[in-house]
């Protein structure tokens, strides 16, 4: 997940509280011995941990999971890889430098982000073909999951270069298991489209899918996304929003889509959202693809119709779409559509 926040204050306090002998020592537990620079042949706790060895690293591209907030979630194996490769390819060198400084990793860094990945792929693949090990990381979580790295991995696979995944923290899975929803069947949709029309069309495709759905939501798009979900999926669909996960102020907000939308309504005194969110949608209730007519007011239906018409639907197609998604009679949906003003094509289709 992008946008990892600054380190919690307690992390800095933990480091400064330890005696310094050359370099700071780690807090406790598995971190013992992990922040001082080690050779492959050392007998530290890190080198004795599963996955670490005293041998040179396998040649290839090591795709490494990094913490999504709490630095103690970096695995001993990931730390061993970051220290042992020739170079670390990272989304933001400043961010990764902070992580490396904390763990005393001295491996050179090279930027690889969405704006230069395509241009750098060929050069990096040529280097990998010479037999050197490189690491690929994102700012938080696993590379290529709504983050840069996918093009390089695909190019390396095409060239026959070994891909060595080093599993680690994941905002997607962290939120899914915390939601309490059925995770036996899940769909991850990443960041929904910024344009309302495209976003609503994508929501229409998943409205009846019998699976838990996970999405990443940027703070500036949160209210628009919740509003469109209420309209397309039904306001009573259960959902959960996760923010600041694994951090000091970790928060999980649970309720219906309508309740979560109201919780972030500035008209009701809500503050502007901050930081990225991971949104988890429960599967549709048995017997309904989206909402249910029970409990839906005329205002709920009119709101859904307005969203559909702003997204480019004609009055009749909006009525049909809302009738299906909210499980209301077609006659009621069309009657209420007559109370919604005409929308010009493209209205409401700007960025959320």
Coordinates of C-alpha atoms in Angstrom, one line a residue:
X1 CA 0.0 0.0 0.0
X2 CA 1.4 3.5 -0.8
X3 CA 2.0 6.4 1.5
X4 CA 3.5 4.8 4.6
X5 CA 3.2 7.4 7.4
X6 CA 6.2 8.7 9.5
X7 CA 7.5 6.3 12.1
X8 CA 5.5 6.3 15.4
X9 CA 7.2 8.3 18.2
X10 CA 7.6 5.2 20.3
X11 CA 9.9 3.7 17.7
X12 CA 12.4 6.6 18.1
X13 CA 12.1 6.5 21.8
X14 CA 12.9 2.7 21.8
X15 CA 16.1 3.3 19.8
X16 CA 17.3 6.2 21.8
X17 CA 16.8 4.4 25.1
X18 CA 19.5 1.8 24.4
X19 CA 23.2 2.0 25.1
X20 CA 25.3 2.8 22.0
X21 CA 28.4 0.8 21.4
X22 CA 29.5 1.9 17.9
X23 CA 25.8 1.6 16.7
X24 CA 22.5 1.5 18.5
X25 CA 21.2 -1.9 19.6
X26 CA 17.6 -3.1 18.8
X27 CA 14.7 -3.1 21.2
X28 CA 14.3 -6.8 22.2
X29 CA 13.1 -10.2 21.0
X30 CA 13.9 -11.4 17.5
X31 CA 15.5 -8.0 16.7
X32 CA 18.5 -8.8 19.0
X33 CA 21.5 -8.4 16.8
X34 CA 19.6 -7.3 13.8
X35 CA 20.5 -3.6 13.7
X36 CA 24.3 -4.0 13.6
X37 CA 25.9 -4.7 10.2
X38 CA 26.6 -8.5 10.0
X39 CA 28.6 -10.7 7.6
X40 CA 27.1 -13.8 6.2
X41 CA 29.2 -16.0 8.5
X42 CA 28.0 -14.3 11.8
X43 CA 26.2 -16.4 14.4
X44 CA 23.6 -13.6 15.2
X45 CA 20.0 -14.4 15.9
X46 CA 19.2 -13.2 12.4
X47 CA 21.5 -15.6 10.7
X48 CA 20.1 -18.5 12.7
X49 CA 16.5 -17.7 11.8
X50 CA 14.6 -19.7 9.2
X51 CA 15.3 -18.5 5.7
X52 CA 18.6 -16.8 6.5
X53 CA 21.9 -18.6 5.8
X54 CA 25.7 -18.0 5.7
X55 CA 25.8 -18.5 1.9
X56 CA 25.6 -15.9 -0.8
X57 CA 22.1 -15.0 -1.9
X58 CA 20.5 -16.6 -5.0
X59 CA 20.9 -14.6 -8.2
X60 CA 17.7 -13.1 -9.4
X61 CA 15.1 -10.5 -8.4
X62 CA 14.1 -10.7 -4.8
X63 CA 10.6 -9.1 -4.3
X64 CA 10.6 -8.1 -0.7
X65 CA 7.6 -7.2 1.6
X66 CA 8.3 -4.2 3.9
X67 CA 6.3 -2.9 6.9
X68 CA 3.0 -1.1 6.3
X69 CA 3.6 1.0 9.4
X70 CA 5.2 -0.9 12.3
X71 CA 8.9 -1.5 11.7
X72 CA 8.9 -4.6 13.9
X73 CA 6.9 -6.4 11.1
X74 CA 10.1 -6.6 8.9
X75 CA 11.0 -10.2 8.8
X76 CA 14.5 -11.6 9.6
X77 CA 14.6 -13.1 6.1
X78 CA 13.7 -9.7 4.5
X79 CA 16.4 -8.0 6.5
X80 CA 19.0 -10.6 5.4
X81 CA 18.0 -10.1 1.8
X82 CA 18.2 -6.3 2.0
X83 CA 21.7 -6.5 3.4
X84 CA 22.9 -9.1 1.0
X85 CA 21.8 -8.0 -2.5
X86 CA 23.9 -5.8 -4.8
X87 CA 21.3 -3.0 -4.8
X88 CA 17.7 -2.2 -3.6
X89 CA 15.2 -0.9 -6.2
X90 CA 12.7 1.2 -4.3
X91 CA 9.7 3.3 -5.0
X92 CA 11.1 6.3 -3.0
X93 CA 14.7 6.3 -2.0
X94 CA 14.1 8.7 0.8
X95 CA 11.5 6.5 2.4
X96 CA 13.5 3.3 2.0
X97 CA 16.6 5.1 3.3
X98 CA 14.7 5.7 6.5
X99 CA 14.0 2.0 6.8
X100 CA 17.6 1.1 6.0
X101 CA 19.0 3.6 8.5
X102 CA 16.9 2.1 11.3
X103 CA 18.2 -1.4 10.6
X104 CA 21.7 -0.3 9.6
X105 CA 21.3 -1.6 6.0
X106 CA 24.1 -0.1 3.9
X107 CA 23.1 -1.5 0.5
X108 CA 23.0 1.1 -2.3
X109 CA 19.5 2.3 -3.3
X110 CA 18.1 3.1 -6.8
X111 CA 14.7 4.6 -7.5
X112 CA 12.1 2.6 -9.5
X113 CA 8.7 4.3 -9.5
X114 CA 5.7 4.6 -11.8
X115 CA 7.4 7.4 -13.8
X116 CA 10.7 5.7 -14.7
X117 CA 9.9 1.9 -14.4
X118 CA 9.3 1.4 -18.1
X119 CA 12.5 3.3 -19.1
X120 CA 14.6 1.3 -16.6
X121 CA 13.3 -2.2 -17.1
X122 CA 15.7 -3.2 -20.0
X123 CA 18.8 -2.0 -18.2
X124 CA 17.9 -3.8 -14.9
X125 CA 17.0 -7.0 -16.8
X126 CA 20.5 -6.9 -18.5
X127 CA 22.1 -6.6 -15.0
X128 CA 20.1 -9.4 -13.6
X129 CA 21.1 -11.6 -16.6
X130 CA 24.7 -11.3 -15.4
X131 CA 23.8 -13.2 -12.3
X132 CA 23.6 -10.6 -9.6
X133 CA 20.9 -10.5 -6.9
X134 CA 18.8 -7.4 -6.7
X135 CA 15.9 -6.5 -4.3
X136 CA 12.7 -4.8 -5.2
X137 CA 10.7 -3.0 -2.5
X138 CA 7.8 -0.5 -2.4
X139 CA 7.2 2.1 0.3
X140 CA 4.9 -0.2 2.2
X141 CA 3.7 -3.8 1.7
X142 CA 4.5 -5.9 -1.3
X143 CA 5.7 -4.4 -4.6
X144 CA 3.3 -4.6 -7.6
X145 CA 0.2 -4.7 -5.4
X146 CA -1.2 -1.3 -6.5
X147 CA 2.4 -0.1 -6.4
X148 CA 5.3 0.0 -8.9
X149 CA 7.2 -3.2 -9.8
X150 CA 4.8 -5.2 -11.9
X151 CA 6.5 -4.2 -15.2
X152 CA 9.9 -5.2 -14.0
X153 CA 8.7 -8.5 -12.6
X154 CA 7.0 -9.3 -15.9
X155 CA 10.1 -8.4 -17.9
X156 CA 12.3 -10.5 -15.7
X157 CA 10.0 -13.5 -16.0
X158 CA 10.0 -13.1 -19.8
X159 CA 13.9 -13.1 -19.7
X160 CA 14.0 -16.3 -17.7
X161 CA 15.3 -14.6 -14.5
X162 CA 14.4 -16.2 -11.2
X163 CA 11.8 -14.3 -9.1
X164 CA 12.3 -14.9 -5.4
X165 CA 9.3 -13.6 -3.4
X166 CA 10.1 -12.6 0.2
X167 CA 6.6 -12.5 1.8
X168 CA 5.7 -9.7 4.2
X169 CA 3.1 -7.3 5.5
X170 CA 0.0 -6.6 3.3
X171 CA -2.6 -4.0 3.8
X172 CA -5.0 -6.1 1.6
X173 CA -4.8 -9.2 3.8
X174 CA -4.5 -7.3 7.1
X175 CA -7.8 -5.5 6.5
X176 CA -9.5 -8.6 5.1
X177 CA -8.8 -10.8 8.2
X178 CA -9.7 -7.9 10.5
X179 CA -13.1 -7.3 8.8
X180 CA -14.7 -10.5 10.1
X181 CA -16.2 -11.2 6.7
X182 CA -16.0 -14.5 4.8
X183 CA -12.5 -14.6 3.2
X184 CA -12.9 -18.0 1.5
X185 CA -13.6 -16.0 -1.8
X186 CA -12.2 -12.5 -2.3
X187 CA -11.8 -10.0 -5.0
X188 CA -9.1 -7.2 -4.8
X189 CA -9.9 -4.2 -7.1
X190 CA -7.0 -1.9 -6.0
X191 CA -7.8 1.8 -6.4
X192 CA -11.2 2.4 -8.1
X193 CA -11.2 4.7 -11.1
X194 CA -11.0 8.4 -10.4
X195 CA -13.7 9.3 -12.9
X196 CA -17.2 8.8 -11.5
X197 CA -18.6 7.2 -14.7
X198 CA -15.8 4.6 -14.9
X199 CA -16.0 4.0 -11.1
X200 CA -19.8 3.3 -11.2
X201 CA -19.4 0.9 -14.1
X202 CA -16.8 -1.0 -12.2
X203 CA -19.0 -1.1 -9.1
X204 CA -21.9 -2.4 -11.3
X205 CA -19.7 -5.3 -12.3
X206 CA -19.1 -6.4 -8.7
X207 CA -22.5 -5.6 -7.2
X208 CA -23.8 -9.2 -7.2
X209 CA -20.5 -11.1 -6.9
X210 CA -20.8 -13.5 -3.9
X211 CA -17.4 -12.6 -2.5
X212 CA -15.7 -10.2 -0.1
X213 CA -14.3 -7.2 -2.0
X214 CA -11.2 -5.2 -1.0
X215 CA -10.2 -1.8 -2.4
X216 CA -7.7 0.9 -1.6
X217 CA -9.1 4.4 -1.3
X218 CA -7.2 7.7 -1.2
X219 CA -8.4 10.2 1.4
X220 CA -9.5 12.8 -1.2
X221 CA -11.7 10.2 -2.9
X222 CA -13.2 8.6 0.2
X223 CA -16.5 10.5 0.4
X224 CA -17.2 10.2 -3.4
X225 CA -16.4 6.4 -3.4
X226 CA -18.7 5.8 -0.4
X227 CA -21.5 7.8 -2.0
X228 CA -21.2 5.9 -5.3
X229 CA -21.1 2.6 -3.4
X230 CA -24.3 3.5 -1.6
X231 CA -26.0 4.2 -4.9
X232 CA -24.7 1.2 -6.8
X233 CA -24.3 -1.5 -4.2
X234 CA -27.0 -0.4 -1.8
X235 CA -26.7 1.7 1.4
X236 CA -27.2 -1.3 3.7
X237 CA -24.2 -3.3 2.3
X238 CA -21.9 -4.1 5.3
X239 CA -18.4 -2.7 5.1
X240 CA -15.2 -1.9 7.0
X241 CA -12.7 0.9 6.7
X242 CA -9.1 0.3 7.9
X243 CA -6.7 3.1 8.5
X244 CA -3.3 3.5 10.2
X245 CA -3.1 -0.3 10.3
X246 CA -0.3 -1.7 12.5
X247 CA 0.5 1.8 13.7
X248 CA -0.1 3.4 17.1
X249 CA -3.5 4.9 16.1
X250 CA -4.8 1.9 14.1
X251 CA -8.5 2.2 13.5
X252 CA -11.2 -0.1 12.0
X253 CA -14.6 1.5 11.3
X254 CA -17.5 -0.9 10.8
X255 CA -21.1 -0.4 9.6
X256 CA -23.3 -0.1 6.6
X257 CA -22.1 1.9 3.6
X258 CA -24.7 4.5 4.6
X259 CA -23.3 4.7 8.1
X260 CA -19.7 5.0 6.9
X261 CA -20.7 7.7 4.4
X262 CA -22.5 9.7 7.2
X263 CA -19.5 9.3 9.4
X264 CA -17.3 11.1 6.9
X265 CA -19.9 13.8 6.0
X266 CA -18.5 17.3 6.6
X267 CA -22.1 18.5 7.0
X268 CA -22.2 16.4 10.2
X269 CA -18.9 17.8 11.5
X270 CA -16.6 15.1 10.1
X271 CA -13.0 16.1 9.6
X272 CA -11.3 15.8 6.3
X273 CA -10.0 12.2 5.8
X274 CA -6.3 11.7 6.2
X275 CA -4.1 8.9 5.0
X276 CA -5.0 6.0 2.7
X277 CA -7.9 3.7 3.6
X278 CA -8.4 0.0 2.9
X279 CA -12.1 -0.7 2.3
X280 CA -13.6 -4.2 2.7
X281 CA -17.1 -5.0 1.5
X282 CA -19.0 -7.9 2.8
X283 CA -20.5 -10.3 0.3
X284 CA -24.1 -9.4 -0.7
X285 CA -26.8 -10.7 1.7
X286 CA -28.3 -14.0 0.6
X287 CA -31.3 -13.3 -1.7
X288 CA -30.1 -9.9 -2.8
X289 CA -27.5 -8.7 -5.3
X290 CA -27.0 -5.3 -3.6
X291 CA -29.4 -3.7 -1.3
X292 CA -33.0 -4.6 -0.3
X293 CA -36.1 -2.6 -0.8
X294 CA -36.9 -2.9 2.9
X295 CA -35.7 0.2 4.7
X296 CA -34.9 2.2 1.5
X297 CA -36.5 5.6 1.5
X298 CA -37.5 7.5 -1.7
X299 CA -34.5 9.8 -1.0
X300 CA -32.2 6.7 -1.1
X301 CA -33.5 5.7 -4.5
X302 CA -33.4 9.3 -5.8
X303 CA -29.8 9.6 -4.7
X304 CA -28.9 6.4 -6.5
X305 CA -30.7 7.5 -9.6
X306 CA -28.9 10.9 -9.6
X307 CA -25.5 9.2 -9.3
X308 CA -26.3 6.8 -12.2
X309 CA -27.5 9.7 -14.4
X310 CA -24.4 11.8 -13.6
X311 CA -22.3 8.7 -14.6
X312 CA -23.9 8.8 -18.1
X313 CA -27.0 6.7 -17.8
X314 CA -30.2 7.8 -19.6
X315 CA -33.2 8.2 -17.3
X316 CA -34.6 4.7 -18.3
X317 CA -31.3 2.9 -18.1
X318 CA -30.6 4.6 -14.7
X319 CA -34.0 3.4 -13.5
X320 CA -33.3 -0.1 -14.7
X321 CA -29.8 -0.2 -13.1
X322 CA -31.0 1.2 -9.8
X323 CA -33.9 -1.2 -9.7
X324 CA -31.5 -4.2 -10.1
X325 CA -28.9 -2.9 -7.7
X326 CA -31.2 -1.8 -4.9
X327 CA -33.8 -4.5 -5.5
X328 CA -36.7 -2.1 -5.8
X329 CA -39.6 -2.5 -8.3
X330 CA -38.9 -1.0 -11.7
X331 CA -42.1 1.1 -11.6
X332 CA -41.0 2.7 -8.3
X333 CA -37.5 3.3 -9.7
X334 CA -38.7 4.9 -12.9
X335 CA -41.4 7.0 -11.1
X336 CA -38.7 8.4 -8.8
X337 CA -36.3 9.0 -11.8
X338 CA -38.9 11.5 -13.1
X339 CA -38.2 13.6 -10.0
X340 CA -34.5 13.8 -10.7
X341 CA -33.3 16.6 -12.8
X342 CA -31.7 16.0 -16.2
X343 CA -27.9 15.7 -16.1
X344 CA -25.7 16.8 -19.0
X345 CA -23.2 14.1 -20.2
X346 CA -20.0 14.3 -18.3
X347 CA -21.5 16.1 -15.3
X348 CA -20.1 14.7 -12.1
X349 CA -17.5 12.7 -14.0
X350 CA -14.5 14.6 -12.6
X351 CA -11.9 13.3 -10.3
X352 CA -13.2 12.3 -6.9

